[in-house]
Amino acid sequence: MLVMKFGGTSVGDAAAIRATAVLIQQARQGWQDVVVVVSAMGSQPLKVTDLLLQGAEVAAETWRPEAANQQPPISRLDHSVSQLRAIHAAAAHSLLDAAGERPALLAEIDAILGRYEGLCRAGRVLGELTPRALDAIAGMGEQISARLVAAYLRQVGVPAQAVDATELIVTDDRFGAATPLWPETEARVAERIRPLLAAGIMPIVTGFIGATQTGVPTTLGRGGSDFSAAILGRTLQADEVWIWTDVDGVKTADPRLVADTQTIPQLTYREVAELAYYGAKVLHPQTIRPCLEGGIPLRVKNTFNPEHPGTLIVPDAATSNGVGLKAVTAVKDLSLITVAGKGMLGVPGMAMRAFGAVAQTQAHVLLISQASSEQSICFATQAKVAQPVLDRLAHEFAPELQRRDLDGITAQQDVAIVTVVGKGLQRQPTLAGQVLTALGQRQVNVVAMAQGATDCSLSLVVQGGDTETAVAGIHHLLVGNGNGYAAL
Ligand code: ASP
Ligand code: MG
């Protein structure tokens, strides 16, 4: 069994959906069962999920008529609705026969967008939309795209049926970032998907969404359709999961930061998890775990260049280029917060209190570093949460600050974490040195560093303005001087 997920651009317009249907038909030749997961239509610059959420924003908006060039919120909502209708209707008109699937699909689009408008207007009256309402809204793009793709497949002779993942993926009620409940999900998937497959019908499942045990719609977080595919792969014990996107697999660096990037032929689950966490936008970070636990190989491929083998993600790959480093990523717009003082020496519980205080602000900690002298701890958070974190820490350590046991709690603004990933870091002792030398040669100061929690990544904190130089310098180690995959 193969589970294939098609991202927003792969179903972005009629032409992309035609190409996607060809890929689905080809997969049908080679595999006994194929399950398809789709994202909402996502052609730039208008991603359907963004449009849905933009329309919903008017709910909480106060409109000041004196703000001359601003439209009243409701007419902006009307604009979103008509854009959403236009995008989907254009695809339906281009793809579906007027005497066949088209009228029913247009009616479904109208019904879904009617519910959308109703929810947004209700929110406007109430003056807010709850996270619960926003999840119901955000998932409507997938509901339409799954129906559209299924209708087109039927028209070209593939028995297919759209399935809302609200019937399959049972989650907790953390709206906006729900977590699947595995036993319940497994039971639902078996009950709903197996009979379709047995009857020769291909399920076209909505990515991104699920529902609580009582049926309230949830989402798995932005970009969550990858995770949906992994969840289905795991619960159906698929042989492989393929993620179809608009690039040739996972790249050695972000092509917006570096010119000569290459596709990485093979990565391990661990490596790709580090990459996804540290800013590479290829896969939703949660995608890895179900595949890892199910031992399911994961492939990332390009809908617009299907001949390219893409990237294969497996339990343990050979370090396939000369230097044993595979990719470099950057996360920008961070602050590095330092809690320092001679009074911290040998006092148990300081780290616990510091991170307890941070946790109370709900801030994410992206990197931690403490020297064994125990006189300071530093950690990176997103810049936008730095102030609340500082306030909370000052409150927590008020007595120590007053006694001068702590010298201060400070934030270094505008830093970035540059992470280099590769299993080789564990096996080749000279690699970390080469990375630091590459930065030194380019006059990049390393503000903090962390390695050890995982054996396949090294993270360096640099000043925001040095990000590009640092990434390019490390990337040169990966692919320059005859290193890299092209040279193999
Ligand atoms: N459509 C959703 C989003 O834009 C989920 C996805 O594309 O994976 O976040
Ligand atoms: Mg995505």
Short mmCIF file of C-alpha atoms and ligand atoms in Angstrom, two decimals:
data_model
loop_
_atom_site.label_atom_id
_atom_site.label_comp_id
_atom_site.label_asym_id
_atom_site.label_seq_id
_atom_site.Cartn_x
_atom_site.Cartn_y
_atom_site.Cartn_z
CA MET A 1 0.00 0.00 0.00
CA LEU A 2 1.13 3.49 -0.88
CA VAL A 3 -0.08 6.69 0.78
CA MET A 4 0.54 9.77 -1.35
CA LYS A 5 0.06 13.33 -0.16
CA PHE A 6 -0.26 16.18 -2.62
CA GLY A 7 0.59 19.63 -1.27
CA GLY A 8 -1.09 22.94 -2.06
CA THR A 9 0.80 23.68 -5.27
CA SER A 10 0.28 20.09 -6.52
CA VAL A 11 -3.47 20.80 -6.50
CA GLY A 12 -3.04 24.55 -7.02
CA ASP A 13 -5.02 24.88 -10.25
CA ALA A 14 -6.60 22.77 -12.99
CA ALA A 15 -3.28 22.09 -14.74
CA ALA A 16 -1.63 20.94 -11.51
CA ILE A 17 -4.60 18.69 -10.70
CA ARG A 18 -4.35 17.11 -14.15
CA ALA A 19 -0.67 16.37 -13.56
CA THR A 20 -1.49 15.02 -10.11
CA ALA A 21 -4.15 12.72 -11.57
CA VAL A 22 -1.59 11.30 -13.99
CA LEU A 23 0.73 10.53 -11.07
CA ILE A 24 -2.14 8.88 -9.21
CA GLN A 25 -3.00 6.74 -12.22
CA GLN A 26 0.63 5.68 -12.55
CA ALA A 27 0.77 4.74 -8.87
CA ARG A 28 -2.31 2.61 -9.39
CA GLN A 29 -0.40 0.52 -11.91
CA GLY A 30 2.42 -0.22 -9.50
CA TRP A 31 0.64 -0.61 -6.15
CA GLN A 32 -2.22 -2.73 -5.00
CA ASP A 33 -3.77 -0.01 -2.84
CA VAL A 34 -3.27 3.73 -3.08
CA VAL A 35 -4.60 6.22 -0.55
CA VAL A 36 -4.40 9.92 -1.47
CA VAL A 37 -4.22 12.86 0.93
CA VAL A 38 -4.66 16.40 -0.39
CA SER A 39 -3.98 19.90 0.93
CA ALA A 40 -6.15 22.88 0.15
CA MET A 41 -5.47 24.51 -3.24
CA GLY A 42 -2.36 26.58 -2.77
CA SER A 43 -1.19 28.44 -5.83
CA GLN A 44 0.79 31.55 -5.07
CA PRO A 45 -0.05 34.26 -4.24
CA LEU A 46 -3.46 33.01 -3.10
CA LYS A 47 -3.29 30.03 -0.80
CA VAL A 48 -6.81 28.92 0.02
CA THR A 49 -6.10 28.28 3.72
CA ASP A 50 -4.67 31.80 4.08
CA LEU A 51 -7.68 33.29 2.30
CA LEU A 52 -10.08 31.41 4.57
CA LEU A 53 -8.29 32.71 7.65
CA GLN A 54 -8.02 36.25 6.29
CA GLY A 55 -11.76 36.36 5.80
CA ALA A 56 -12.23 35.11 9.35
CA GLU A 57 -10.01 37.87 10.75
CA VAL A 58 -12.66 40.48 10.03
CA ALA A 59 -14.62 39.01 12.90
CA ALA A 60 -12.51 40.62 15.57
CA GLU A 61 -11.65 43.72 13.63
CA THR A 62 -12.80 47.15 14.64
CA TRP A 63 -13.40 49.33 11.66
CA ARG A 64 -12.78 53.04 11.79
CA PRO A 65 -14.55 54.69 8.88
CA GLU A 66 -12.06 57.58 9.09
CA ALA A 67 -9.25 55.20 8.03
CA ALA A 68 -9.76 56.38 4.50
CA ASN A 69 -8.43 53.62 2.27
CA GLN A 70 -9.73 50.75 4.36
CA GLN A 71 -12.76 48.80 3.29
CA PRO A 72 -15.36 47.91 5.89
CA PRO A 73 -14.70 44.42 7.29
CA ILE A 74 -17.80 42.81 5.85
CA SER A 75 -17.00 43.90 2.34
CA ARG A 76 -13.52 42.45 2.85
CA LEU A 77 -15.15 39.18 3.91
CA ASP A 78 -17.31 39.34 0.78
CA HIS A 79 -14.13 39.80 -1.22
CA SER A 80 -12.52 36.72 0.36
CA VAL A 81 -15.64 34.66 -0.32
CA SER A 82 -15.76 35.69 -3.94
CA GLN A 83 -12.05 34.98 -4.39
CA LEU A 84 -12.50 31.54 -2.82
CA ARG A 85 -15.48 30.87 -5.05
CA ALA A 86 -13.60 32.04 -8.14
CA ILE A 87 -10.51 29.88 -7.51
CA HIS A 88 -12.51 26.71 -6.96
CA ALA A 89 -15.11 27.35 -9.65
CA ALA A 90 -12.38 28.05 -12.23
CA ALA A 91 -10.78 24.69 -11.48
CA ALA A 92 -14.15 22.91 -11.56
CA HIS A 93 -15.06 24.49 -14.89
CA SER A 94 -11.75 23.60 -16.43
CA LEU A 95 -11.63 20.04 -15.10
CA LEU A 96 -15.18 18.73 -14.95
CA ASP A 97 -17.75 18.05 -17.65
CA ALA A 98 -20.87 20.21 -17.51
CA ALA A 99 -22.98 17.12 -18.16
CA GLY A 100 -21.09 15.05 -15.59
CA GLU A 101 -19.45 15.83 -12.26
CA ARG A 102 -19.49 19.62 -12.51
CA PRO A 103 -22.95 20.65 -11.25
CA ALA A 104 -22.77 18.50 -8.12
CA LEU A 105 -19.30 19.79 -7.28
CA LEU A 106 -20.28 23.43 -7.79
CA ALA A 107 -23.20 22.84 -5.44
CA GLU A 108 -20.83 21.40 -2.82
CA ILE A 109 -18.47 24.35 -3.18
CA ASP A 110 -21.43 26.68 -2.63
CA ALA A 111 -22.59 24.76 0.41
CA ILE A 112 -19.13 24.75 2.04
CA LEU A 113 -18.51 28.43 1.30
CA GLY A 114 -21.99 29.21 2.56
CA ARG A 115 -21.11 27.62 5.89
CA TYR A 116 -17.85 29.53 5.84
CA GLU A 117 -19.56 32.86 5.35
CA GLY A 118 -22.09 32.03 8.04
CA LEU A 119 -19.37 31.27 10.58
CA CYS A 120 -17.44 34.44 9.77
CA ARG A 121 -20.55 36.62 10.01
CA ALA A 122 -21.47 35.01 13.31
CA GLY A 123 -17.97 35.79 14.53
CA ARG A 124 -18.38 39.38 13.37
CA VAL A 125 -21.52 39.70 15.47
CA LEU A 126 -19.83 38.15 18.51
CA GLY A 127 -16.68 40.20 17.99
CA GLU A 128 -14.41 37.13 18.05
CA LEU A 129 -13.85 33.71 16.61
CA THR A 130 -12.75 31.06 19.06
CA PRO A 131 -9.88 28.68 18.22
CA ARG A 132 -12.57 26.04 17.82
CA ALA A 133 -14.42 28.08 15.19
CA LEU A 134 -11.16 28.94 13.45
CA ASP A 135 -10.32 25.25 13.08
CA ALA A 136 -13.69 24.55 11.49
CA ILE A 137 -13.00 27.42 9.08
CA ALA A 138 -9.36 26.61 8.30
CA GLY A 139 -10.12 23.06 7.17
CA MET A 140 -12.68 23.98 4.54
CA GLY A 141 -10.07 24.28 1.79
CA GLU A 142 -9.18 20.61 2.16
CA GLN A 143 -12.84 19.66 2.13
CA ILE A 144 -13.26 21.31 -1.24
CA SER A 145 -9.98 20.12 -2.80
CA ALA A 146 -10.61 16.48 -1.82
CA ARG A 147 -14.04 16.59 -3.47
CA LEU A 148 -12.63 18.26 -6.56
CA VAL A 149 -9.78 15.78 -7.00
CA ALA A 150 -12.08 12.80 -6.38
CA ALA A 151 -14.61 14.09 -8.94
CA TYR A 152 -11.90 14.60 -11.56
CA LEU A 153 -10.45 11.14 -10.93
CA ARG A 154 -13.88 9.56 -11.39
CA GLN A 155 -14.28 11.44 -14.62
CA VAL A 156 -11.00 10.01 -15.95
CA GLY A 157 -12.04 6.51 -14.94
CA VAL A 158 -10.51 6.05 -11.48
CA PRO A 159 -13.11 4.96 -8.91
CA ALA A 160 -12.48 7.49 -6.13
CA GLN A 161 -14.29 8.92 -3.14
CA ALA A 162 -13.58 12.03 -1.06
CA VAL A 163 -13.31 11.26 2.65
CA ASP A 164 -13.26 13.95 5.35
CA ALA A 165 -10.55 13.18 7.89
CA THR A 166 -12.97 14.38 10.56
CA GLU A 167 -14.30 10.82 10.19
CA LEU A 168 -10.85 9.25 10.48
CA ILE A 169 -8.37 11.16 12.60
CA VAL A 170 -9.56 11.40 16.19
CA THR A 171 -7.66 14.08 18.12
CA ASP A 172 -7.55 15.84 21.46
CA ASP A 173 -9.12 19.31 21.63
CA ARG A 174 -6.02 21.45 21.35
CA PHE A 175 -7.48 23.53 18.55
CA GLY A 176 -4.89 24.76 16.09
CA ALA A 177 -2.37 22.03 16.93
CA ALA A 178 -4.31 18.90 17.83
CA THR A 179 -2.65 15.55 18.55
CA PRO A 180 -4.10 12.28 17.27
CA LEU A 181 -5.46 9.68 19.66
CA TRP A 182 -3.97 6.55 18.15
CA PRO A 183 -6.24 3.65 19.14
CA GLU A 184 -9.38 5.58 18.21
CA THR A 185 -7.86 6.75 14.95
CA GLU A 186 -6.73 3.26 14.05
CA ALA A 187 -10.21 1.89 14.59
CA ARG A 188 -11.89 4.61 12.51
CA VAL A 189 -9.39 4.33 9.68
CA ALA A 190 -9.83 0.57 9.52
CA GLU A 191 -13.60 0.90 9.58
CA ARG A 192 -13.86 3.61 6.96
CA ILE A 193 -10.88 3.11 4.61
CA ARG A 194 -10.43 -0.67 4.43
CA PRO A 195 -13.89 -1.33 2.93
CA LEU A 196 -13.30 1.34 0.26
CA LEU A 197 -9.99 -0.25 -0.69
CA ALA A 198 -11.56 -3.70 -0.71
CA ALA A 199 -14.19 -2.40 -3.12
CA GLY A 200 -11.50 -0.97 -5.40
CA ILE A 201 -12.34 2.63 -4.54
CA MET A 202 -9.49 5.05 -3.95
CA PRO A 203 -9.97 7.23 -0.86
CA ILE A 204 -9.11 10.91 -1.40
CA VAL A 205 -8.65 12.12 2.15
CA THR A 206 -8.55 15.72 3.36
CA GLY A 207 -5.18 16.61 4.88
CA PHE A 208 -4.73 18.92 7.86
CA ILE A 209 -7.97 18.16 9.71
CA GLY A 210 -9.37 15.77 12.28
CA ALA A 211 -12.08 15.85 14.91
CA THR A 212 -12.39 15.28 18.62
CA GLN A 213 -14.06 12.18 20.01
CA THR A 214 -17.34 14.07 20.04
CA GLY A 215 -16.89 15.15 16.43
CA VAL A 216 -15.76 18.77 16.82
CA PRO A 217 -13.44 19.65 13.89
CA THR A 218 -9.77 20.29 14.71
CA THR A 219 -6.59 20.97 12.74
CA LEU A 220 -3.13 19.48 13.12
CA GLY A 221 -1.37 22.84 12.72
CA ARG A 222 -0.37 24.78 9.61
CA GLY A 223 1.29 22.55 7.06
CA GLY A 224 -0.29 19.58 8.80
CA SER A 225 -1.27 17.61 5.70
CA ASP A 226 2.13 15.90 5.72
CA PHE A 227 1.33 14.71 9.22
CA SER A 228 -2.08 13.48 8.04
CA ALA A 229 -0.39 11.31 5.43
CA ALA A 230 1.99 9.89 8.02
CA ILE A 231 -0.93 9.16 10.38
CA LEU A 232 -2.76 7.27 7.64
CA GLY A 233 0.42 5.48 6.62
CA ARG A 234 0.99 4.36 10.17
CA THR A 235 -2.56 3.26 10.91
CA LEU A 236 -2.91 1.45 7.58
CA GLN A 237 0.60 -0.05 7.84
CA ALA A 238 1.44 1.31 4.41
CA ASP A 239 4.61 0.19 2.67
CA GLU A 240 5.61 3.76 1.79
CA VAL A 241 4.45 7.33 2.25
CA TRP A 242 5.18 9.81 -0.55
CA ILE A 243 4.96 13.56 -0.07
CA TRP A 244 4.46 15.32 -3.42
CA THR A 245 5.52 18.95 -3.35
CA ASP A 246 6.93 21.60 -5.70
CA VAL A 247 10.67 21.05 -5.15
CA ASP A 248 12.92 18.08 -5.98
CA GLY A 249 13.00 16.76 -2.43
CA VAL A 250 14.89 17.99 0.60
CA LYS A 251 17.60 20.51 -0.23
CA THR A 252 21.06 21.06 1.24
CA ALA A 253 19.96 24.60 2.23
CA ASP A 254 17.16 27.09 1.72
CA PRO A 255 17.44 28.14 -1.95
CA ARG A 256 16.49 31.68 -0.92
CA LEU A 257 19.67 31.90 1.17
CA VAL A 258 22.15 30.01 -1.00
CA ALA A 259 22.47 29.70 -4.78
CA ASP A 260 23.97 26.26 -5.45
CA THR A 261 21.74 23.99 -3.37
CA GLN A 262 21.38 20.31 -4.21
CA THR A 263 18.78 17.66 -3.50
CA ILE A 264 19.79 15.25 -0.74
CA PRO A 265 19.22 11.69 -2.06
CA GLN A 266 18.92 10.01 1.34
CA LEU A 267 18.34 11.17 4.89
CA THR A 268 17.63 9.37 8.12
CA TYR A 269 14.50 10.06 10.14
CA ARG A 270 16.66 11.69 12.78
CA GLU A 271 18.32 14.01 10.33
CA VAL A 272 15.11 15.09 8.71
CA ALA A 273 13.49 15.65 12.09
CA GLU A 274 16.32 18.04 13.00
CA LEU A 275 15.88 19.84 9.68
CA ALA A 276 12.14 20.17 10.02
CA TYR A 277 12.51 21.48 13.53
CA TYR A 278 15.25 23.92 12.64
CA GLY A 279 13.50 25.82 9.94
CA ALA A 280 13.56 23.76 6.74
CA LYS A 281 10.03 24.03 5.43
CA VAL A 282 9.99 20.66 3.66
CA LEU A 283 7.95 18.59 6.08
CA HIS A 284 5.68 19.26 9.00
CA PRO A 285 7.87 18.30 11.98
CA GLN A 286 5.35 15.78 13.34
CA THR A 287 5.44 13.77 10.11
CA ILE A 288 8.51 11.81 11.06
CA ARG A 289 7.40 10.05 14.20
CA PRO A 290 4.57 7.88 12.84
CA CYS A 291 6.79 6.81 9.94
CA LEU A 292 9.69 6.07 12.24
CA GLU A 293 7.53 4.03 14.59
CA GLY A 294 5.92 2.17 11.72
CA GLY A 295 9.25 1.67 9.94
CA ILE A 296 7.72 3.26 6.84
CA PRO A 297 10.06 4.79 4.26
CA LEU A 298 9.10 8.34 3.38
CA ARG A 299 9.77 9.90 -0.01
CA VAL A 300 9.64 13.58 -0.95
CA LYS A 301 9.02 14.15 -4.66
CA ASN A 302 8.26 16.98 -7.07
CA THR A 303 4.89 16.93 -8.88
CA PHE A 304 6.36 19.26 -11.49
CA ASN A 305 9.42 17.06 -12.09
CA PRO A 306 8.24 13.54 -11.31
CA GLU A 307 11.20 11.85 -13.04
CA HIS A 308 13.51 13.21 -10.35
CA PRO A 309 14.02 10.57 -7.63
CA GLY A 310 13.58 13.18 -4.87
CA THR A 311 14.66 12.39 -1.32
CA LEU A 312 14.21 9.06 0.42
CA ILE A 313 13.99 9.09 4.21
CA VAL A 314 14.95 5.85 5.88
CA PRO A 315 15.93 4.55 9.33
CA ASP A 316 19.66 4.60 8.68
CA ALA A 317 21.28 6.01 5.58
CA ALA A 318 24.90 5.92 4.65
CA THR A 319 26.59 9.29 5.03
CA SER A 320 26.36 9.82 1.35
CA ASN A 321 28.63 12.77 0.67
CA GLY A 322 32.31 13.24 1.40
CA VAL A 323 32.09 15.40 4.49
CA GLY A 324 29.28 13.64 6.32
CA LEU A 325 27.27 16.84 6.64
CA LYS A 326 24.00 16.91 4.81
CA ALA A 327 22.22 20.21 5.18
CA VAL A 328 22.30 23.58 6.85
CA THR A 329 19.30 25.59 8.00
CA ALA A 330 18.62 28.84 9.80
CA VAL A 331 15.92 30.09 12.14
CA LYS A 332 15.85 33.87 12.33
CA ASP A 333 14.22 36.49 14.53
CA LEU A 334 15.30 35.01 17.85
CA SER A 335 16.56 36.40 21.14
CA LEU A 336 19.23 34.82 23.30
CA ILE A 337 18.32 35.16 26.94
CA THR A 338 20.97 34.82 29.62
CA VAL A 339 20.48 34.33 33.35
CA ALA A 340 23.84 34.91 35.02
CA GLY A 341 25.33 35.36 38.46
CA LYS A 342 27.98 34.06 40.81
CA GLY A 343 25.28 33.08 43.27
CA MET A 344 24.10 30.37 40.85
CA LEU A 345 27.18 28.28 41.51
CA GLY A 346 26.25 25.02 43.16
CA VAL A 347 22.67 26.07 43.90
CA PRO A 348 20.37 23.23 42.86
CA GLY A 349 17.14 24.01 41.06
CA MET A 350 18.14 27.21 39.26
CA ALA A 351 17.61 25.68 35.82
CA MET A 352 14.31 24.19 36.91
CA ARG A 353 13.08 27.56 38.11
CA ALA A 354 14.32 29.37 35.04
CA PHE A 355 12.61 27.01 32.60
CA GLY A 356 9.55 26.73 34.80
CA ALA A 357 9.17 30.50 34.50
CA VAL A 358 9.64 30.34 30.73
CA ALA A 359 7.06 27.58 30.44
CA GLN A 360 4.50 29.75 32.18
CA THR A 361 4.71 32.21 29.29
CA GLN A 362 4.09 29.36 26.78
CA ALA A 363 7.27 30.39 24.95
CA HIS A 364 9.20 27.75 23.02
CA VAL A 365 12.85 27.25 23.86
CA LEU A 366 14.84 26.45 20.73
CA LEU A 367 18.30 25.93 22.17
CA ILE A 368 19.87 25.76 25.62
CA SER A 369 23.47 26.14 26.69
CA GLN A 370 25.00 26.07 30.15
CA ALA A 371 28.66 25.99 31.05
CA SER A 372 29.82 23.62 33.76
CA SER A 373 30.87 26.57 35.91
CA GLU A 374 27.11 26.91 36.50
CA GLN A 375 27.34 30.67 36.52
CA SER A 376 25.02 31.25 33.61
CA ILE A 377 22.40 29.62 31.51
CA CYS A 378 21.44 30.92 28.13
CA PHE A 379 18.66 29.90 25.79
CA ALA A 380 17.05 31.05 22.57
CA THR A 381 13.41 31.97 22.12
CA GLN A 382 11.49 33.75 19.42
CA ALA A 383 12.15 37.49 19.55
CA LYS A 384 8.49 38.32 19.85
CA VAL A 385 8.18 36.49 23.19
CA ALA A 386 11.46 37.75 24.67
CA GLN A 387 9.89 40.55 26.70
CA PRO A 388 7.27 38.44 28.48
CA VAL A 389 9.95 35.82 29.18
CA LEU A 390 12.27 38.46 30.67
CA ASP A 391 9.45 39.81 32.82
CA ARG A 392 8.56 36.37 34.09
CA LEU A 393 12.18 35.54 34.89
CA ALA A 394 12.64 38.84 36.72
CA HIS A 395 9.60 37.99 38.79
CA GLU A 396 10.79 34.45 39.53
CA PHE A 397 14.28 35.53 40.52
CA ALA A 398 13.37 38.79 42.25
CA PRO A 399 14.90 37.68 45.60
CA GLU A 400 18.16 36.53 43.97
CA LEU A 401 18.41 39.73 41.97
CA GLN A 402 17.89 41.76 45.08
CA ARG A 403 20.55 39.81 47.00
CA ARG A 404 22.90 40.21 44.02
CA ASP A 405 23.16 36.43 43.73
CA LEU A 406 22.15 37.03 40.15
CA ASP A 407 23.91 39.75 38.21
CA GLY A 408 21.19 40.08 35.68
CA ILE A 409 18.80 38.62 33.20
CA THR A 410 19.52 39.92 29.77
CA ALA A 411 18.46 39.38 26.19
CA GLN A 412 20.60 39.66 23.13
CA GLN A 413 18.23 40.73 20.41
CA ASP A 414 18.24 39.70 16.78
CA VAL A 415 20.12 36.45 16.75
CA ALA A 416 19.67 33.38 14.56
CA ILE A 417 20.28 29.68 15.05
CA VAL A 418 22.24 28.10 12.23
CA THR A 419 22.06 24.33 12.37
CA VAL A 420 24.15 21.88 10.40
CA VAL A 421 22.75 18.38 10.18
CA GLY A 422 24.40 15.09 9.35
CA LYS A 423 25.04 11.73 10.93
CA GLY A 424 28.71 12.30 10.18
CA LEU A 425 28.95 14.68 13.13
CA GLN A 426 28.88 11.64 15.34
CA ARG A 427 31.45 9.66 13.42
CA GLN A 428 33.96 12.17 12.13
CA PRO A 429 35.64 14.15 14.92
CA THR A 430 37.01 16.85 12.61
CA LEU A 431 33.65 18.00 11.29
CA ALA A 432 32.68 20.37 14.09
CA GLY A 433 36.09 22.01 13.75
CA GLN A 434 35.62 22.48 10.03
CA VAL A 435 32.27 24.15 10.62
CA LEU A 436 33.75 26.59 13.13
CA THR A 437 36.70 27.29 10.87
CA ALA A 438 34.35 28.06 7.99
CA LEU A 439 32.65 30.66 10.17
CA GLY A 440 35.90 32.07 11.55
CA GLN A 441 37.27 32.57 8.05
CA ARG A 442 34.22 34.67 7.27
CA GLN A 443 34.49 36.76 10.45
CA VAL A 444 31.26 35.33 11.87
CA ASN A 445 31.16 35.37 15.64
CA VAL A 446 29.57 32.39 17.33
CA VAL A 447 27.50 33.71 20.23
CA ALA A 448 26.47 30.32 21.66
CA MET A 449 26.53 26.70 20.64
CA ALA A 450 24.73 23.44 21.36
CA GLN A 451 25.49 19.90 20.42
CA GLY A 452 24.97 16.65 22.17
CA ALA A 453 21.27 16.34 22.75
CA THR A 454 21.17 14.76 19.33
CA ASP A 455 24.13 13.18 17.67
CA CYS A 456 23.35 14.47 14.21
CA SER A 457 23.15 18.22 14.52
CA LEU A 458 25.27 21.12 15.66
CA SER A 459 23.51 24.42 16.36
CA LEU A 460 25.27 27.75 16.46
CA VAL A 461 23.81 31.04 17.54
CA VAL A 462 25.00 33.96 15.41
CA GLN A 463 24.04 37.60 15.08
CA GLY A 464 21.03 38.07 12.83
CA GLY A 465 23.04 40.06 10.29
CA ASP A 466 25.50 37.16 9.92
CA THR A 467 22.88 34.54 9.05
CA GLU A 468 23.37 34.52 5.29
CA THR A 469 27.16 34.53 5.53
CA ALA A 470 27.12 31.70 8.07
CA VAL A 471 24.73 29.55 6.06
CA ALA A 472 26.62 30.14 2.82
CA GLY A 473 29.96 29.40 4.51
CA ILE A 474 28.78 26.11 5.96
CA HIS A 475 26.98 25.21 2.77
CA HIS A 476 30.23 25.59 0.90
CA LEU A 477 31.64 22.84 3.13
CA LEU A 478 28.75 20.61 2.09
CA VAL A 479 28.89 21.09 -1.64
CA GLY A 480 31.98 23.12 -2.52
CA ASN A 481 35.41 21.78 -3.53
CA GLY A 482 33.99 18.71 -5.19
CA ASN A 483 31.99 17.73 -2.13
CA GLY A 484 28.30 17.17 -2.59
CA TYR A 485 26.03 14.84 -4.44
CA ALA A 486 26.58 16.20 -7.92
CA ALA A 487 30.21 15.13 -7.65
CA LEU A 488 29.47 11.54 -6.68
N1 ASP B 1 -3.68 23.72 4.00
C1 ASP B 1 -3.01 23.66 5.25
C2 ASP B 1 -2.07 24.84 5.41
O1 ASP B 1 -1.96 25.66 4.52
C3 ASP B 1 -2.32 22.37 5.49
C4 ASP B 1 -1.23 22.01 4.50
O2 ASP B 1 -1.14 22.60 3.44
O3 ASP B 1 -0.46 21.10 4.80
O4 ASP B 1 -1.47 24.99 6.42
MG MG B 2 3.52 21.74 3.37
#
